[in-house]
Amino acid sequence: MSLSTHVLDTAKGWPASGMQVFLDHRTGEGQWQHLVADETDSDGRIAKLVPAGGLSAGVYRLTFATGEWAASVGTDSFFPEVAVVFEVTAPDEHHHVPLLLSPYGYSTYRGS
């Protein structure tokens, strides 16, 4: 499975470069296991967010450090972080989970 993300600041109309993103996997006991962290590039993207050994079917969480990023670029953020939980049922497919962000709202979807 491959996983990517893209973060856009919809209030300013630019990519959210330099944002920390964390990937976790939910274990059979319902606990979160941290897998990998990365930072968005100058285009607000992380093209490959996969730990060594890859990913399998299961429930995952992307946590975006939105508050820290907002402070670093001098903008407001009501959300100190945004967690997006999603389920992978077809591990052979590519999964793209973008985040559209503004100071007081956000949305996400499964991209391509």
PDB file of C-alpha atoms in Angstrom:
ATOM      1  CA  MET A   1       0.000   0.000   0.000  1.00  0.00           C
ATOM      2  CA  SER A   2       1.140   3.499  -0.663  1.00  0.00           C
ATOM      3  CA  LEU A   3      -0.060   6.526   1.281  1.00  0.00           C
ATOM      4  CA  SER A   4       0.292  10.211   0.512  1.00  0.00           C
ATOM      5  CA  THR A   5      -1.145  13.485   1.787  1.00  0.00           C
ATOM      6  CA  HIS A   6      -1.420  17.096   0.692  1.00  0.00           C
ATOM      7  CA  VAL A   7      -2.256  20.040   2.968  1.00  0.00           C
ATOM      8  CA  LEU A   8      -3.650  23.287   1.556  1.00  0.00           C
ATOM      9  CA  ASP A   9      -4.284  26.506   3.465  1.00  0.00           C
ATOM     10  CA  THR A  10      -7.580  27.468   1.853  1.00  0.00           C
ATOM     11  CA  ALA A  11      -7.722  30.848   3.626  1.00  0.00           C
ATOM     12  CA  LYS A  12      -4.459  31.992   2.066  1.00  0.00           C
ATOM     13  CA  GLY A  13      -4.627  29.889  -1.084  1.00  0.00           C
ATOM     14  CA  TRP A  14      -1.250  28.237  -0.682  1.00  0.00           C
ATOM     15  CA  PRO A  15       0.245  24.881   0.309  1.00  0.00           C
ATOM     16  CA  ALA A  16       0.952  24.273   3.987  1.00  0.00           C
ATOM     17  CA  SER A  17       4.677  23.588   3.746  1.00  0.00           C
ATOM     18  CA  GLY A  18       6.636  22.492   6.808  1.00  0.00           C
ATOM     19  CA  MET A  19       3.732  20.846   8.670  1.00  0.00           C
ATOM     20  CA  GLN A  20       4.492  17.789  10.790  1.00  0.00           C
ATOM     21  CA  VAL A  21       2.307  14.750  10.038  1.00  0.00           C
ATOM     22  CA  PHE A  22       2.238  11.564  12.112  1.00  0.00           C
ATOM     23  CA  LEU A  23       0.965   8.139  11.041  1.00  0.00           C
ATOM     24  CA  ASP A  24      -0.367   5.651  13.587  1.00  0.00           C
ATOM     25  CA  HIS A  25      -1.964   2.203  13.308  1.00  0.00           C
ATOM     26  CA  ARG A  26      -4.718   0.871  15.596  1.00  0.00           C
ATOM     27  CA  THR A  27      -3.728  -2.442  17.099  1.00  0.00           C
ATOM     28  CA  GLY A  28      -6.053  -5.339  17.817  1.00  0.00           C
ATOM     29  CA  GLU A  29      -6.252  -4.094  21.417  1.00  0.00           C
ATOM     30  CA  GLY A  30      -7.563  -0.727  20.260  1.00  0.00           C
ATOM     31  CA  GLN A  31      -4.352   1.149  21.095  1.00  0.00           C
ATOM     32  CA  TRP A  32      -2.534   3.442  18.684  1.00  0.00           C
ATOM     33  CA  GLN A  33       0.945   2.415  17.568  1.00  0.00           C
ATOM     34  CA  HIS A  34       3.110   5.205  16.129  1.00  0.00           C
ATOM     35  CA  LEU A  35       4.595   4.215  12.773  1.00  0.00           C
ATOM     36  CA  VAL A  36       6.248   7.198  11.132  1.00  0.00           C
ATOM     37  CA  ALA A  37       6.391  11.003  11.015  1.00  0.00           C
ATOM     38  CA  ASP A  38       7.279  13.340   8.181  1.00  0.00           C
ATOM     39  CA  GLU A  39       6.959  16.997   7.167  1.00  0.00           C
ATOM     40  CA  THR A  40       5.135  18.457   4.177  1.00  0.00           C
ATOM     41  CA  ASP A  41       7.370  19.739   1.411  1.00  0.00           C
ATOM     42  CA  SER A  42       7.274  23.168  -0.254  1.00  0.00           C
ATOM     43  CA  ASP A  43       4.130  22.111  -2.158  1.00  0.00           C
ATOM     44  CA  GLY A  44       2.386  20.948   1.052  1.00  0.00           C
ATOM     45  CA  ARG A  45       2.821  17.287   0.096  1.00  0.00           C
ATOM     46  CA  ILE A  46       4.206  14.093   1.504  1.00  0.00           C
ATOM     47  CA  ALA A  47       4.425  11.773  -1.465  1.00  0.00           C
ATOM     48  CA  LYS A  48       5.228   8.599   0.454  1.00  0.00           C
ATOM     49  CA  LEU A  49       4.214   8.208   4.081  1.00  0.00           C
ATOM     50  CA  VAL A  50       4.903   4.524   4.649  1.00  0.00           C
ATOM     51  CA  PRO A  51       7.067   2.926   7.329  1.00  0.00           C
ATOM     52  CA  ALA A  52       9.657   0.242   6.630  1.00  0.00           C
ATOM     53  CA  GLY A  53       7.830  -2.998   5.924  1.00  0.00           C
ATOM     54  CA  GLY A  54       4.855  -1.207   4.360  1.00  0.00           C
ATOM     55  CA  LEU A  55       1.250  -1.098   5.501  1.00  0.00           C
ATOM     56  CA  SER A  56      -1.477  -3.705   5.622  1.00  0.00           C
ATOM     57  CA  ALA A  57      -5.259  -3.677   5.926  1.00  0.00           C
ATOM     58  CA  GLY A  58      -6.452  -1.980   9.103  1.00  0.00           C
ATOM     59  CA  VAL A  59      -7.345   1.309  10.753  1.00  0.00           C
ATOM     60  CA  TYR A  60      -4.880   4.195  10.551  1.00  0.00           C
ATOM     61  CA  ARG A  61      -4.693   7.751  11.840  1.00  0.00           C
ATOM     62  CA  LEU A  62      -2.962  10.745  10.302  1.00  0.00           C
ATOM     63  CA  THR A  63      -2.391  13.529  12.821  1.00  0.00           C
ATOM     64  CA  PHE A  64      -1.572  16.935  11.385  1.00  0.00           C
ATOM     65  CA  ALA A  65       0.228  19.413  13.686  1.00  0.00           C
ATOM     66  CA  THR A  66      -1.926  22.327  12.532  1.00  0.00           C
ATOM     67  CA  GLY A  67      -1.442  24.558  15.578  1.00  0.00           C
ATOM     68  CA  GLU A  68       2.347  24.442  15.471  1.00  0.00           C
ATOM     69  CA  TRP A  69       2.310  25.064  11.736  1.00  0.00           C
ATOM     70  CA  ALA A  70      -0.089  28.021  12.083  1.00  0.00           C
ATOM     71  CA  ALA A  71       2.096  29.592  14.758  1.00  0.00           C
ATOM     72  CA  SER A  72       5.161  29.160  12.538  1.00  0.00           C
ATOM     73  CA  VAL A  73       3.526  31.088   9.676  1.00  0.00           C
ATOM     74  CA  GLY A  74       1.865  33.718  11.876  1.00  0.00           C
ATOM     75  CA  THR A  75      -1.772  32.741  11.401  1.00  0.00           C
ATOM     76  CA  ASP A  76      -4.595  31.716  13.726  1.00  0.00           C
ATOM     77  CA  SER A  77      -5.701  28.139  14.305  1.00  0.00           C
ATOM     78  CA  PHE A  78      -8.657  27.000  16.346  1.00  0.00           C
ATOM     79  CA  PHE A  79      -7.439  23.410  15.976  1.00  0.00           C
ATOM     80  CA  PRO A  80      -4.122  22.542  17.656  1.00  0.00           C
ATOM     81  CA  GLU A  81      -4.150  19.314  15.663  1.00  0.00           C
ATOM     82  CA  VAL A  82      -6.339  17.495  13.188  1.00  0.00           C
ATOM     83  CA  ALA A  83      -6.643  13.706  13.371  1.00  0.00           C
ATOM     84  CA  VAL A  84      -8.041  11.829  10.379  1.00  0.00           C
ATOM     85  CA  VAL A  85      -8.894   8.188  11.039  1.00  0.00           C
ATOM     86  CA  PHE A  86      -9.441   5.941   8.018  1.00  0.00           C
ATOM     87  CA  GLU A  87      -9.671   2.263   7.201  1.00  0.00           C
ATOM     88  CA  VAL A  88      -7.607   0.478   4.599  1.00  0.00           C
ATOM     89  CA  THR A  89      -9.460  -2.501   3.155  1.00  0.00           C
ATOM     90  CA  ALA A  90      -7.487  -2.845  -0.084  1.00  0.00           C
ATOM     91  CA  PRO A  91      -3.812  -2.621   0.871  1.00  0.00           C
ATOM     92  CA  ASP A  92      -2.644  -2.983  -2.728  1.00  0.00           C
ATOM     93  CA  GLU A  93      -4.263   0.349  -3.675  1.00  0.00           C
ATOM     94  CA  HIS A  94      -2.816   3.830  -3.332  1.00  0.00           C
ATOM     95  CA  HIS A  95      -4.438   5.937  -0.582  1.00  0.00           C
ATOM     96  CA  HIS A  96      -4.295   9.736  -0.697  1.00  0.00           C
ATOM     97  CA  VAL A  97      -5.675  11.657   2.289  1.00  0.00           C
ATOM     98  CA  PRO A  98      -5.605  15.431   1.698  1.00  0.00           C
ATOM     99  CA  LEU A  99      -6.419  18.115   4.263  1.00  0.00           C
ATOM    100  CA  LEU A 100      -7.995  21.451   3.327  1.00  0.00           C
ATOM    101  CA  LEU A 101      -7.363  23.838   6.203  1.00  0.00           C
ATOM    102  CA  SER A 102      -8.463  27.289   7.322  1.00  0.00           C
ATOM    103  CA  PRO A 103      -8.131  28.936  10.755  1.00  0.00           C
ATOM    104  CA  TYR A 104     -11.588  27.795  11.906  1.00  0.00           C
ATOM    105  CA  GLY A 105     -12.394  24.788   9.752  1.00  0.00           C
ATOM    106  CA  TYR A 106     -11.043  21.867   7.797  1.00  0.00           C
ATOM    107  CA  SER A 107     -12.178  19.104   5.481  1.00  0.00           C
ATOM    108  CA  THR A 108     -10.710  15.939   4.097  1.00  0.00           C
ATOM    109  CA  TYR A 109     -11.571  13.251   1.590  1.00  0.00           C
ATOM    110  CA  ARG A 110     -10.076  10.203  -0.071  1.00  0.00           C
ATOM    111  CA  GLY A 111      -8.161  11.487  -3.026  1.00  0.00           C
ATOM    112  CA  SER A 112      -6.481   9.709  -5.879  1.00  0.00           C
TER     113      SER A 112
END
